PDB file of C-alpha atoms in Angstrom:
ATOM      1  CA  UNK O   1     129.525  90.437 110.600  1.00 52.00           C
ATOM      2  CA  UNK O   2     129.031  91.033 106.473  1.00 57.00           C
ATOM      3  CA  UNK O   3     127.559  93.976 104.957  1.00 60.00           C
ATOM      4  CA  UNK O   4     124.815  92.908 103.169  1.00 61.00           C
ATOM      5  CA  UNK O   5     122.681  91.197 106.025  1.00 62.00           C
ATOM      6  CA  UNK O   6     118.904  90.260 104.794  1.00 62.00           C
ATOM      7  CA  UNK O   7     117.376  93.052 106.450  1.00 64.00           C
ATOM      8  CA  UNK O   8     119.917  95.418 104.421  1.00 62.00           C
ATOM      9  CA  UNK O   9     119.168  93.679 101.803  1.00 65.00           C
ATOM     10  CA  UNK O  10     115.775  93.869 102.259  1.00 64.00           C
ATOM     11  CA  UNK O  11     115.423  98.045 102.836  1.00 65.00           C
ATOM     12  CA  UNK O  12     117.781  98.376  99.618  1.00 68.00           C
ATOM     13  CA  UNK O  13     115.069  96.349  97.719  1.00 67.00           C
ATOM     14  CA  UNK O  14     112.022  98.789  99.010  1.00 63.00           C
ATOM     15  CA  UNK O  15     113.961 101.536  98.600  1.00 65.00           C
ATOM     16  CA  UNK O  16     114.957 100.547  94.629  1.00 63.00           C
ATOM     17  CA  UNK O  17     111.128  99.987  94.441  1.00 61.00           C
ATOM     18  CA  UNK O  18     110.271 103.931  95.988  1.00 59.00           C
ATOM     19  CA  UNK O  19     112.803 105.409  93.501  1.00 60.00           C
ATOM     20  CA  UNK O  20     111.925 104.055  90.755  1.00 59.00           C
ATOM     21  CA  UNK O  21     107.624 103.814  91.218  1.00 56.00           C
ATOM     22  CA  UNK O  22     108.949 108.249  91.672  1.00 52.00           C
ATOM     23  CA  UNK O  23     110.270 108.283  88.458  1.00 49.00           C
ATOM     24  CA  UNK O  24     107.807 106.317  86.808  1.00 51.00           C
ATOM     25  CA  UNK O  25     109.821 103.876  85.428  1.00 55.00           C
ATOM     26  CA  UNK O  26     107.446 101.315  87.222  1.00 59.00           C
ATOM     27  CA  UNK O  27     103.951 102.078  85.497  1.00 78.00           C
ATOM     28  CA  UNK O  28     100.121 100.758  85.453  1.00 89.00           C
ATOM     29  CA  UNK O  29      98.644  97.590  84.960  1.00 92.00           C
ATOM     30  CA  UNK O  30      95.801  96.487  82.831  1.00 95.00           C
ATOM     31  CA  UNK O  31      93.749  93.735  85.248  1.00 95.00           C
ATOM     32  CA  UNK O  32      91.592  91.443  83.935  1.00 96.00           C
ATOM     33  CA  UNK O  33      88.454  90.231  85.781  1.00 95.00           C
ATOM     34  CA  UNK O  34      86.194  87.409  85.175  1.00 93.00           C
ATOM     35  CA  UNK O  35      82.772  88.197  86.527  1.00 87.00           C
ATOM     36  CA  UNK O  36      80.588  84.301  85.279  1.00 89.00           C
ATOM     37  CA  UNK O  37      80.402  83.751  82.249  1.00 91.00           C
ATOM     38  CA  UNK O  38      81.612  87.815  81.686  1.00 95.00           C
ATOM     39  CA  UNK O  39      85.187  89.434  81.518  1.00 96.00           C
ATOM     40  CA  UNK O  40      86.010  93.448  82.331  1.00 97.00           C
ATOM     41  CA  UNK O  41      89.352  95.205  83.233  1.00 97.00           C
ATOM     42  CA  UNK O  42      90.365  97.730  85.116  1.00 97.00           C
ATOM     43  CA  UNK O  43      93.228 100.401  84.759  1.00 96.00           C
ATOM     44  CA  UNK O  44      95.429  99.936  88.195  1.00 94.00           C
ATOM     45  CA  UNK O  45      97.769 103.090  88.999  1.00 90.00           C
ATOM     46  CA  UNK O  46     101.557 102.544  89.734  1.00 82.00           C
ATOM     47  CA  UNK O  47     100.504 102.629  93.034  1.00 83.00           C
ATOM     48  CA  UNK O  48      97.829 100.181  92.200  1.00 85.00           C
ATOM     49  CA  UNK O  49      94.957 102.606  92.864  1.00 91.00           C
ATOM     50  CA  UNK O  50      92.315 101.871  89.943  1.00 95.00           C
ATOM     51  CA  UNK O  51      92.336 104.434  87.654  1.00 94.00           C
ATOM     52  CA  UNK O  52      89.379 103.720  85.410  1.00 97.00           C
ATOM     53  CA  UNK O  53      87.119  99.867  84.535  1.00 97.00           C
ATOM     54  CA  UNK O  54      85.704  98.768  81.173  1.00 96.00           C
ATOM     55  CA  UNK O  55      82.180  97.621  80.899  1.00 94.00           C
ATOM     56  CA  UNK O  56      81.467  93.407  80.795  1.00 95.00           C
ATOM     57  CA  UNK O  57      82.795  91.711  77.555  1.00 96.00           C
ATOM     58  CA  UNK O  58      81.562  88.980  76.091  1.00 95.00           C
ATOM     59  CA  UNK O  59      84.843  87.103  75.553  1.00 94.00           C
ATOM     60  CA  UNK O  60      89.044  87.506  75.975  1.00 93.00           C
ATOM     61  CA  UNK O  61      89.529  88.823  73.018  1.00 93.00           C
ATOM     62  CA  UNK O  62      86.814  91.458  73.056  1.00 95.00           C
ATOM     63  CA  UNK O  63      88.344  93.123  76.339  1.00 95.00           C
ATOM     64  CA  UNK O  64      91.905  92.795  74.953  1.00 95.00           C
ATOM     65  CA  UNK O  65      91.048  95.051  71.880  1.00 94.00           C
ATOM     66  CA  UNK O  66      89.437  97.103  74.704  1.00 96.00           C
ATOM     67  CA  UNK O  67      92.681  97.690  76.531  1.00 95.00           C
ATOM     68  CA  UNK O  68      94.282  97.875  72.860  1.00 94.00           C
ATOM     69  CA  UNK O  69      91.920 100.821  71.727  1.00 95.00           C
ATOM     70  CA  UNK O  70      93.218 102.761  75.380  1.00 96.00           C
ATOM     71  CA  UNK O  71      96.738 102.061  74.925  1.00 94.00           C
ATOM     72  CA  UNK O  72      96.316 103.456  71.634  1.00 94.00           C
ATOM     73  CA  UNK O  73      93.646 106.455  72.387  1.00 95.00           C
ATOM     74  CA  UNK O  74      94.368 107.208  75.541  1.00 95.00           C
ATOM     75  CA  UNK O  75      97.354 109.684  75.369  1.00 93.00           C
ATOM     76  CA  UNK O  76      96.281 111.798  72.822  1.00 93.00           C
ATOM     77  CA  UNK O  77      92.446 112.175  73.280  1.00 96.00           C
ATOM     78  CA  UNK O  78      91.500 115.399  73.677  1.00 97.00           C
ATOM     79  CA  UNK O  79      88.924 116.835  76.427  1.00 97.00           C
ATOM     80  CA  UNK O  80      85.608 117.677  75.682  1.00 97.00           C
ATOM     81  CA  UNK O  81      84.162 119.468  79.190  1.00 97.00           C
ATOM     82  CA  UNK O  82      80.367 118.490  79.326  1.00 97.00           C
ATOM     83  CA  UNK O  83      79.981 120.411  82.413  1.00 96.00           C
ATOM     84  CA  UNK O  84      80.854 123.862  81.208  1.00 95.00           C
ATOM     85  CA  UNK O  85      77.979 125.199  78.755  1.00 94.00           C
ATOM     86  CA  UNK O  86      78.026 125.547  75.476  1.00 94.00           C
ATOM     87  CA  UNK O  87      81.223 123.116  76.021  1.00 94.00           C
ATOM     88  CA  UNK O  88      82.661 122.428  72.068  1.00 93.00           C
ATOM     89  CA  UNK O  89      81.818 119.193  70.548  1.00 94.00           C
ATOM     90  CA  UNK O  90      85.252 117.076  69.687  1.00 95.00           C
ATOM     91  CA  UNK O  91      85.244 114.511  67.542  1.00 94.00           C
ATOM     92  CA  UNK O  92      86.047 110.738  68.569  1.00 95.00           C
ATOM     93  CA  UNK O  93      88.109 109.214  70.590  1.00 97.00           C
ATOM     94  CA  UNK O  94      88.099 111.836  73.057  1.00 97.00           C
ATOM     95  CA  UNK O  95      87.570 112.244  77.290  1.00 98.00           C
ATOM     96  CA  UNK O  96      84.673 113.248  77.838  1.00 98.00           C
ATOM     97  CA  UNK O  97      83.987 115.528  81.502  1.00 98.00           C
ATOM     98  CA  UNK O  98      80.070 115.424  83.072  1.00 97.00           C
ATOM     99  CA  UNK O  99      78.895 115.505  85.830  1.00 97.00           C
ATOM    100  CA  UNK O 100      76.509 112.404  87.296  1.00 96.00           C
ATOM    101  CA  UNK O 101      72.682 112.299  88.817  1.00 95.00           C
ATOM    102  CA  UNK O 102      74.729 113.432  92.208  1.00 95.00           C
ATOM    103  CA  UNK O 103      76.909 116.272  91.042  1.00 96.00           C
ATOM    104  CA  UNK O 104      80.122 114.525  90.795  1.00 97.00           C
ATOM    105  CA  UNK O 105      82.343 114.578  88.232  1.00 98.00           C
ATOM    106  CA  UNK O 106      83.271 111.531  86.243  1.00 98.00           C
ATOM    107  CA  UNK O 107      85.178 110.818  82.727  1.00 98.00           C
ATOM    108  CA  UNK O 108      84.602 108.287  79.893  1.00 98.00           C
ATOM    109  CA  UNK O 109      87.040 107.572  77.075  1.00 98.00           C
ATOM    110  CA  UNK O 110      85.169 106.950  73.725  1.00 97.00           C
ATOM    111  CA  UNK O 111      87.039 105.103  71.166  1.00 95.00           C
ATOM    112  CA  UNK O 112      86.707 106.163  67.160  1.00 94.00           C
ATOM    113  CA  UNK O 113      83.606 104.040  67.016  1.00 94.00           C
ATOM    114  CA  UNK O 114      81.517 107.078  69.739  1.00 94.00           C
ATOM    115  CA  UNK O 115      81.518 103.332  71.757  1.00 94.00           C
ATOM    116  CA  UNK O 116      82.755 104.236  76.071  1.00 96.00           C
ATOM    117  CA  UNK O 117      85.922 101.924  76.345  1.00 96.00           C
ATOM    118  CA  UNK O 118      86.601 102.779  80.073  1.00 98.00           C
ATOM    119  CA  UNK O 119      84.456 105.078  82.528  1.00 97.00           C
ATOM    120  CA  UNK O 120      85.895 106.712  85.946  1.00 97.00           C
ATOM    121  CA  UNK O 121      84.657 106.590  89.657  1.00 95.00           C
ATOM    122  CA  UNK O 122      83.189 109.506  90.912  1.00 96.00           C
ATOM    123  CA  UNK O 123      85.131 112.734  91.721  1.00 97.00           C
ATOM    124  CA  UNK O 124      84.030 116.146  94.183  1.00 97.00           C
ATOM    125  CA  UNK O 125      85.900 117.975  92.432  1.00 97.00           C
ATOM    126  CA  UNK O 126      86.206 118.555  88.719  1.00 97.00           C
ATOM    127  CA  UNK O 127      90.394 119.217  88.988  1.00 97.00           C
ATOM    128  CA  UNK O 128      90.758 115.666  91.049  1.00 96.00           C
ATOM    129  CA  UNK O 129      88.643 114.272  87.241  1.00 97.00           C
ATOM    130  CA  UNK O 130      91.234 116.021  85.456  1.00 97.00           C
ATOM    131  CA  UNK O 131      93.890 114.134  87.139  1.00 96.00           C
ATOM    132  CA  UNK O 132      92.627 110.908  86.706  1.00 96.00           C
ATOM    133  CA  UNK O 133      92.316 111.633  83.262  1.00 97.00           C
ATOM    134  CA  UNK O 134      96.230 112.413  83.325  1.00 95.00           C
ATOM    135  CA  UNK O 135      96.880 108.941  84.692  1.00 94.00           C
ATOM    136  CA  UNK O 136      95.416 106.982  82.331  1.00 95.00           C
ATOM    137  CA  UNK O 137      97.376 108.795  79.691  1.00 94.00           C
ATOM    138  CA  UNK O 138     100.467 108.052  82.026  1.00 91.00           C
ATOM    139  CA  UNK O 139     100.104 104.607  82.798  1.00 92.00           C
ATOM    140  CA  UNK O 140      98.312 103.148  79.799  1.00 91.00           C
ATOM    141  CA  UNK O 141     100.816 103.160  77.247  1.00 85.00           C
ATOM    142  CA  UNK O 142     103.528 100.756  78.917  1.00 84.00           C
ATOM    143  CA  UNK O 143     100.995  99.153  81.387  1.00 89.00           C
ATOM    144  CA  UNK O 144     101.629  95.439  82.090  1.00 88.00           C
ATOM    145  CA  UNK O 145      98.723  93.711  81.040  1.00 91.00           C
ATOM    146  CA  UNK O 146      97.352  91.345  83.820  1.00 90.00           C
ATOM    147  CA  UNK O 147      94.978  88.117  84.037  1.00 90.00           C
ATOM    148  CA  UNK O 148      93.555  87.671  87.836  1.00 88.00           C
TER     149      UNK O 148
END
């Protein structure tokens, strides 16, 4: 019986992907999605969970500029926490943490010109929202761009 059977090869590949995923080598993806005449992108983590989304753009070129802005600004953008009293106003680019009308925490990444480039889902806890920002920082830098 050969040492490398189909079953063994399958488990070797699964183990390989699992190890590299844990070490952060398999990174996130920018997923470009068409919505009729408009186009948007989402940033997915290595586990394929959506971390943040963009607004709709009129052209693919504008969408690609949005992705470039995330890649450029996310790693070093400071965090302005608008949920604390007398928060310090920071200059753009920056992440902004805020509470929505339902009392949940969200974040936006603002570009240098002040426009929102990406926005998050709603989080029950501020710590989870901060983890979302860190996930954007980690996953955006070397993310693959995939058009769906």
